[in-house]
Short mmCIF file of C-alpha atoms and ligand atoms in Angstrom, two decimals:
data_model
loop_
_atom_site.label_atom_id
_atom_site.label_comp_id
_atom_site.label_asym_id
_atom_site.label_seq_id
_atom_site.Cartn_x
_atom_site.Cartn_y
_atom_site.Cartn_z
CA UNK A 29 6.49 -51.67 -1.69
CA UNK A 30 7.79 -52.42 -5.09
CA UNK A 31 6.60 -52.38 -9.22
CA UNK A 32 7.44 -53.91 -12.26
CA UNK A 33 7.76 -50.10 -14.47
CA UNK A 34 7.83 -46.37 -14.25
CA UNK A 35 5.62 -44.77 -16.55
CA UNK A 36 4.25 -41.76 -15.20
CA UNK A 37 3.30 -39.57 -11.70
CA UNK A 38 -0.54 -39.92 -11.48
CA UNK A 39 0.09 -44.00 -10.34
CA UNK A 40 2.34 -43.12 -7.30
CA UNK A 41 1.98 -42.95 -4.54
CA UNK A 42 2.83 -39.58 -2.17
CA UNK A 43 5.33 -43.06 -0.04
CA UNK A 44 5.75 -44.08 -3.62
CA UNK A 45 7.53 -41.21 -3.82
CA UNK A 46 8.90 -40.33 -1.02
CA UNK A 47 10.18 -43.40 -0.51
CA UNK A 48 11.84 -42.47 -4.16
CA UNK A 49 13.31 -39.10 -2.77
CA UNK A 50 14.33 -40.34 0.35
CA UNK A 51 16.18 -43.44 -1.81
CA UNK A 52 17.78 -41.28 -3.06
CA UNK A 53 20.08 -39.23 -0.76
CA UNK A 54 22.61 -42.23 -0.35
CA UNK A 55 23.22 -42.50 -4.03
CA UNK A 56 24.27 -39.12 -4.46
CA UNK A 57 26.61 -39.27 -1.24
CA UNK A 58 27.64 -41.45 -3.20
CA UNK A 59 29.16 -38.89 -6.04
CA UNK A 60 31.53 -37.30 -3.47
CA UNK A 61 33.39 -40.94 -3.20
CA UNK A 62 36.08 -41.51 -5.17
CA UNK A 63 34.34 -44.79 -5.70
CA UNK A 64 30.94 -43.84 -7.17
CA UNK A 65 30.15 -47.33 -8.25
CA UNK A 66 28.12 -49.98 -6.10
CA UNK A 67 27.24 -53.68 -7.08
CA UNK A 68 23.51 -53.34 -6.57
CA UNK A 69 22.15 -54.23 -10.10
CA UNK A 70 25.42 -56.30 -11.19
CA UNK A 71 24.92 -58.88 -14.21
CA UNK A 72 21.25 -57.05 -14.97
CA UNK A 73 21.78 -55.31 -18.63
CA UNK A 74 19.89 -52.18 -19.66
CA UNK A 75 19.11 -50.61 -22.74
CA UNK A 76 18.30 -47.09 -23.57
CA UNK A 77 16.06 -46.35 -27.00
CA UNK A 78 15.96 -43.08 -27.48
CA UNK A 79 13.44 -42.47 -30.61
CA UNK A 80 13.64 -38.40 -29.60
CA UNK A 81 16.73 -36.34 -29.17
CA UNK A 82 17.90 -36.02 -25.51
CA UNK A 83 21.27 -34.95 -23.83
CA UNK A 84 20.78 -35.02 -19.62
CA UNK A 85 18.14 -37.83 -20.01
CA UNK A 86 19.69 -40.08 -21.98
CA UNK A 87 23.73 -39.99 -20.77
CA UNK A 88 21.85 -39.45 -17.08
CA UNK A 89 20.40 -43.01 -17.10
CA UNK A 90 23.70 -44.48 -18.92
CA UNK A 91 25.46 -42.49 -15.19
CA UNK A 92 23.29 -43.78 -13.46
CA UNK A 93 22.38 -47.30 -14.40
CA UNK A 94 26.64 -48.02 -15.10
CA UNK A 95 27.25 -46.43 -11.15
CA UNK A 96 24.81 -48.90 -9.87
CA UNK A 97 27.06 -51.83 -11.94
CA UNK A 98 24.52 -52.50 -14.54
CA UNK A 99 25.78 -53.68 -18.04
CA UNK A 100 24.47 -51.17 -20.48
CA UNK A 101 23.48 -50.84 -24.45
CA UNK A 102 21.91 -47.71 -25.83
CA UNK A 103 20.19 -48.69 -29.11
CA UNK A 104 21.15 -46.74 -31.98
CA UNK A 105 17.80 -45.45 -33.20
CA UNK A 106 19.13 -43.58 -36.39
CA UNK A 107 21.16 -46.47 -36.97
CA UNK A 108 18.62 -49.85 -36.51
CA UNK A 109 16.52 -51.32 -38.03
CA UNK A 110 14.17 -48.78 -36.97
CA UNK A 111 15.16 -46.32 -40.31
CA UNK A 112 14.57 -49.16 -42.69
CA UNK A 113 9.91 -49.91 -41.17
CA UNK A 114 11.49 -52.36 -38.29
CA UNK A 115 7.94 -50.75 -36.04
CA UNK A 116 8.27 -50.56 -32.66
CA UNK A 117 6.30 -53.71 -31.81
CA UNK A 118 8.89 -55.44 -33.77
CA UNK A 119 12.06 -54.09 -32.35
CA UNK A 120 10.97 -54.49 -28.82
CA UNK A 121 10.60 -58.58 -28.97
CA UNK A 122 14.08 -58.27 -30.53
CA UNK A 123 14.64 -56.94 -27.46
CA UNK A 124 12.80 -59.40 -25.26
CA UNK A 125 14.49 -62.16 -27.11
CA UNK A 126 17.93 -60.75 -25.88
CA UNK A 127 16.47 -60.69 -21.93
CA UNK A 128 17.00 -57.09 -21.38
CA UNK A 129 16.39 -56.16 -17.35
CA UNK A 130 15.39 -52.26 -18.15
CA UNK A 131 14.48 -50.56 -20.85
CA UNK A 132 14.36 -46.77 -20.55
CA UNK A 133 11.80 -45.05 -23.11
CA UNK A 134 11.66 -41.45 -25.40
CA UNK A 135 9.51 -41.79 -28.07
CA UNK A 136 6.34 -39.09 -28.97
CA UNK A 137 3.40 -40.99 -29.02
CA UNK A 138 2.28 -40.67 -25.86
CA UNK A 139 1.22 -43.88 -24.05
CA UNK A 140 3.36 -45.65 -26.73
CA UNK A 141 5.86 -46.76 -23.09
CA UNK A 142 2.34 -48.56 -21.08
CA UNK A 143 2.31 -50.69 -25.05
CA UNK A 144 5.89 -51.60 -24.13
CA UNK A 145 5.40 -52.89 -20.29
CA UNK A 146 2.67 -54.67 -20.90
CA UNK A 147 4.80 -56.13 -24.26
CA UNK A 148 7.87 -57.48 -21.76
CA UNK A 149 9.04 -58.78 -18.86
CA UNK A 150 11.59 -56.03 -18.19
CA UNK A 151 10.95 -53.09 -16.12
CA UNK A 152 10.29 -50.27 -18.72
CA UNK A 153 10.84 -46.20 -17.43
CA UNK A 154 8.79 -43.32 -19.80
CA UNK A 155 11.57 -41.56 -20.67
CA UNK A 156 9.44 -38.82 -22.28
CA UNK A 157 6.53 -39.76 -23.99
CA UNK A 158 5.08 -37.01 -26.40
CA UNK A 159 3.33 -34.36 -24.23
CA UNK A 160 1.83 -37.02 -21.06
CA UNK A 161 4.90 -37.96 -19.14
CA UNK A 162 8.14 -37.24 -17.79
CA UNK A 163 8.50 -39.23 -14.42
CA UNK A 164 12.25 -39.12 -13.29
CA UNK A 165 12.70 -35.51 -13.90
CA UNK A 166 9.63 -34.61 -11.76
CA UNK A 167 11.34 -37.08 -9.40
CA UNK A 168 14.42 -35.12 -9.73
CA UNK A 169 12.03 -31.59 -9.45
CA UNK A 170 10.89 -32.81 -6.83
CA UNK A 171 14.27 -33.80 -4.84
CA UNK A 172 15.53 -30.82 -6.29
CA UNK A 173 13.08 -28.83 -4.01
CA UNK A 174 13.34 -31.05 -0.68
CA UNK A 175 17.12 -30.36 -0.67
CA UNK A 176 15.96 -26.06 -0.60
CA UNK A 177 12.68 -26.69 1.61
CA UNK A 178 12.71 -30.17 3.39
CA UNK A 179 9.30 -29.50 4.18
CA UNK A 180 7.08 -29.20 1.39
CA UNK A 181 3.73 -28.51 2.97
CA UNK A 182 2.05 -25.37 1.98
CA UNK A 183 5.06 -24.10 -0.21
CA UNK A 184 4.31 -22.42 -3.64
CA UNK A 185 5.76 -22.82 -7.54
CA UNK A 186 5.31 -20.90 -10.51
CA UNK A 187 5.55 -23.04 -13.85
CA UNK A 188 6.18 -20.73 -15.88
CA UNK A 189 6.05 -20.76 -20.70
CA UNK A 190 4.20 -23.82 -22.68
CA UNK A 191 2.02 -25.79 -20.29
CA UNK A 192 -0.13 -27.37 -22.65
CA UNK A 193 3.05 -29.29 -24.68
CA UNK A 194 5.60 -30.13 -21.81
CA UNK A 195 5.48 -33.01 -20.49
CA UNK A 196 7.63 -31.48 -17.49
CA UNK A 197 4.83 -29.40 -16.44
CA UNK A 198 2.55 -32.26 -16.46
CA UNK A 199 4.76 -34.37 -14.77
CA UNK A 200 6.28 -32.21 -12.39
CA UNK A 201 3.06 -30.25 -11.40
CA UNK A 202 2.13 -34.02 -9.90
CA UNK A 203 4.75 -34.17 -8.32
CA UNK A 204 4.45 -31.06 -6.46
CA UNK A 205 0.97 -31.38 -6.08
CA UNK A 206 1.34 -34.84 -4.46
CA UNK A 207 4.31 -33.27 -2.14
CA UNK A 208 1.18 -30.86 -0.05
CA UNK A 209 2.95 -27.86 -2.21
CA UNK A 210 1.06 -25.29 -4.25
CA UNK A 211 1.59 -24.85 -7.82
CA UNK A 212 0.73 -22.45 -10.13
CA UNK A 213 0.72 -21.81 -14.17
CA UNK A 214 1.37 -18.84 -16.21
CA UNK A 215 1.41 -18.61 -19.97
CA UNK A 216 0.06 -16.91 -22.44
CA UNK A 217 -3.44 -18.01 -23.00
CA UNK A 218 -3.21 -20.26 -25.92
CA UNK A 219 -0.91 -22.26 -24.22
CA UNK A 220 -1.79 -22.63 -20.20
CA UNK A 221 -4.67 -24.63 -20.63
CA UNK A 222 -8.73 -24.32 -18.31
CA UNK A 223 -9.10 -28.39 -18.08
CA UNK A 224 -6.93 -30.30 -15.21
CA UNK A 225 -6.93 -30.54 -11.69
CA UNK A 226 -8.47 -27.38 -10.53
CA UNK A 227 -6.29 -27.26 -7.44
CA UNK A 228 -3.86 -25.36 -9.86
CA UNK A 229 -3.78 -22.02 -10.13
CA UNK A 230 -3.28 -19.97 -13.56
CA UNK A 231 -2.03 -16.59 -14.48
CA UNK A 232 -1.15 -15.23 -17.91
CA UNK A 233 0.28 -11.94 -16.02
CA UNK A 234 3.08 -12.28 -14.71
CA UNK A 235 3.05 -8.95 -12.01
CA UNK A 236 0.05 -10.75 -11.13
CA UNK A 237 1.38 -14.86 -10.76
CA UNK A 238 4.80 -12.64 -8.85
CA UNK A 239 2.28 -11.04 -6.35
CA UNK A 240 1.32 -14.43 -5.66
CA UNK A 241 5.03 -14.66 -4.18
CA UNK A 242 6.01 -17.72 -4.84
CA UNK A 243 9.06 -19.86 -3.57
CA UNK A 244 10.06 -21.22 -6.67
CA UNK A 245 9.95 -20.24 -10.26
CA UNK A 246 10.07 -22.83 -12.24
CA UNK A 247 10.78 -22.19 -16.06
CA UNK A 248 9.86 -24.17 -19.83
CA UNK A 249 11.31 -24.24 -23.04
CA UNK A 250 9.48 -23.11 -25.29
CA UNK A 251 8.75 -26.12 -27.30
CA UNK A 252 8.48 -24.67 -31.27
CA UNK A 253 8.69 -28.83 -32.26
CA UNK A 254 5.75 -29.81 -30.30
CA UNK A 255 3.69 -26.36 -32.05
CA UNK A 256 2.09 -27.45 -34.98
CA UNK A 257 -0.08 -24.42 -35.06
CA UNK A 258 1.38 -20.56 -33.99
CA UNK A 259 0.08 -20.21 -30.14
CA UNK A 260 2.10 -16.85 -29.69
CA UNK A 261 3.01 -13.91 -32.18
CA UNK A 262 6.48 -14.71 -32.00
CA UNK A 263 9.48 -15.34 -29.68
CA UNK A 264 10.55 -11.81 -28.69
CA UNK A 265 7.00 -11.31 -27.82
CA UNK A 266 7.28 -14.40 -25.98
CA UNK A 267 10.04 -13.40 -24.01
CA UNK A 268 8.51 -9.90 -23.28
CA UNK A 269 5.56 -10.95 -21.48
CA UNK A 270 6.88 -14.43 -19.46
CA UNK A 271 10.95 -14.36 -20.32
CA UNK A 272 12.86 -13.52 -17.10
CA UNK A 273 14.73 -10.17 -18.48
CA UNK A 274 17.00 -8.48 -16.78
CA UNK A 275 14.50 -6.44 -14.66
CA UNK A 276 12.16 -9.83 -13.59
CA UNK A 277 15.43 -11.33 -12.25
CA UNK A 278 15.93 -8.67 -10.25
CA UNK A 279 12.20 -9.05 -8.75
CA UNK A 280 12.13 -12.54 -8.07
CA UNK A 281 16.06 -11.54 -6.94
CA UNK A 282 14.40 -9.07 -4.55
CA UNK A 283 11.68 -11.48 -3.57
CA UNK A 284 13.87 -14.75 -2.68
CA UNK A 285 12.23 -17.21 -5.37
CA UNK A 286 14.78 -20.25 -6.20
CA UNK A 287 14.75 -20.88 -10.21
CA UNK A 288 14.58 -23.90 -12.00
CA UNK A 289 14.74 -24.93 -15.86
CA UNK A 290 14.49 -28.66 -16.91
CA UNK A 291 16.91 -27.85 -19.74
CA UNK A 292 17.45 -27.61 -22.77
CA UNK A 293 17.96 -23.91 -22.20
CA UNK A 294 16.81 -21.18 -24.66
CA UNK A 295 19.34 -18.33 -22.99
CA UNK A 296 17.52 -14.63 -24.11
CA UNK A 297 14.20 -16.58 -24.78
CA UNK A 298 12.48 -18.38 -21.01
CA UNK A 299 15.66 -16.24 -19.80
CA UNK A 300 18.60 -13.56 -19.47
CA UNK A 301 22.43 -15.14 -19.32
CA UNK A 302 22.57 -13.24 -16.33
CA UNK A 303 20.35 -16.11 -14.77
CA UNK A 304 22.35 -19.13 -15.13
CA UNK A 305 25.17 -17.38 -12.47
CA UNK A 306 22.47 -16.26 -10.25
CA UNK A 307 23.24 -18.36 -6.43
CA UNK A 308 19.47 -19.45 -6.69
CA UNK A 309 19.58 -21.10 -9.79
CA UNK A 310 18.90 -24.90 -8.93
CA UNK A 311 19.87 -25.62 -12.55
CA UNK A 312 23.22 -27.33 -12.52
CA UNK A 313 21.48 -28.99 -8.97
CA UNK A 314 18.80 -30.63 -11.26
CA UNK A 315 20.94 -32.51 -13.78
CA UNK A 316 23.51 -33.95 -10.51
CA UNK A 317 20.61 -35.30 -9.08
CA UNK A 318 19.30 -36.39 -11.66
CA UNK A 319 21.40 -39.32 -11.36
CA UNK A 320 20.50 -39.70 -8.47
CA UNK A 321 16.86 -39.68 -8.97
CA UNK A 322 17.44 -42.01 -11.64
CA UNK A 323 19.56 -44.67 -9.50
CA UNK A 324 16.84 -44.78 -7.26
CA UNK A 325 14.05 -46.08 -9.53
CA UNK A 326 16.00 -48.43 -11.72
CA UNK A 327 16.77 -49.43 -7.29
CA UNK A 328 13.13 -49.82 -6.43
CA UNK A 329 11.75 -51.42 -10.32
CA UNK A 330 11.48 -55.30 -9.80
CA UNK A 331 11.33 -56.45 -13.76
CA UNK A 332 8.55 -59.31 -14.19
CA UNK A 333 9.46 -62.80 -14.33
CA UNK A 334 7.23 -63.79 -17.22
CA UNK A 335 6.12 -61.75 -19.63
CA UNK A 336 2.99 -59.29 -18.30
CA UNK A 337 4.59 -59.74 -14.99
N1 LIG B 29 15.29 -32.06 -19.13
C1 LIG B 29 15.27 -33.50 -20.43
O1 LIG B 29 14.52 -34.11 -21.26
O2 LIG B 29 16.28 -32.43 -21.13
P1 LIG B 29 16.88 -33.76 -22.57
O3 LIG B 29 15.90 -33.48 -23.38
O4 LIG B 29 18.37 -33.02 -23.12
O5 LIG B 29 17.09 -35.07 -22.32
#
């Protein structure tokens, strides 16, 4: 059971997801040892190609690849010939000629990782393509969720915020549903799509959503950079209606719900500072688990022998 590329969560089976999450556990154990490295990808080359900013995903992939003993090259997009007008296709042809084994790509264009995957023998991993997909974020979220709830069937997750523009919401919702978790979305009516899976509950009112008794509340970042129109009156208004304010935080803590966030966090918008100190906030755990989940993905994928494999 293996694949060449990881482009989205939709195309993975529940068995494949569970295999990846199972595989991430021994990689995480490695982090407690003095030598955190295994030779699994010795002699293999990994290239990161990020056309959009990233803190967590980029560094997490680099650490993951190095812990598997791969050689890692960070393609420096702002200082590459991309700024001189080189097309993505020509960049890929150049990288193909270098016989890279794994390409990890982030780009604002939905579907670009698939185009690259079809044009190269390298294994391509989608590290975020516009509002479409962010599969490794979903895997690390699933891994973190399973650490808290080893039996995922019937658990409830409430995803809050800008669902419409969020690749994280799409991928994490899909993965959770595949694990048997009940998913609900909460946000302004303009940012909670009415189309899409019918089994996902939609809320626009915070109190109604909390009455649904979620086990975990997953806060999304408000993505001002992806909004071409005004979807809510102001950030202040958003925080008033959907942010975890002190008052809401107290209710969440009373209900014993966990809090997750993919980062980067807008403090004072999605959540108040105290949430970061909450003993059921899993935000740092998500970052740590990101390395283990990405090691599992790199270890699992198998580059093709020839173009188009
Ligand atoms: N969660 C996430 O994708 O964060 P970065 O944008 O920092 O990679």
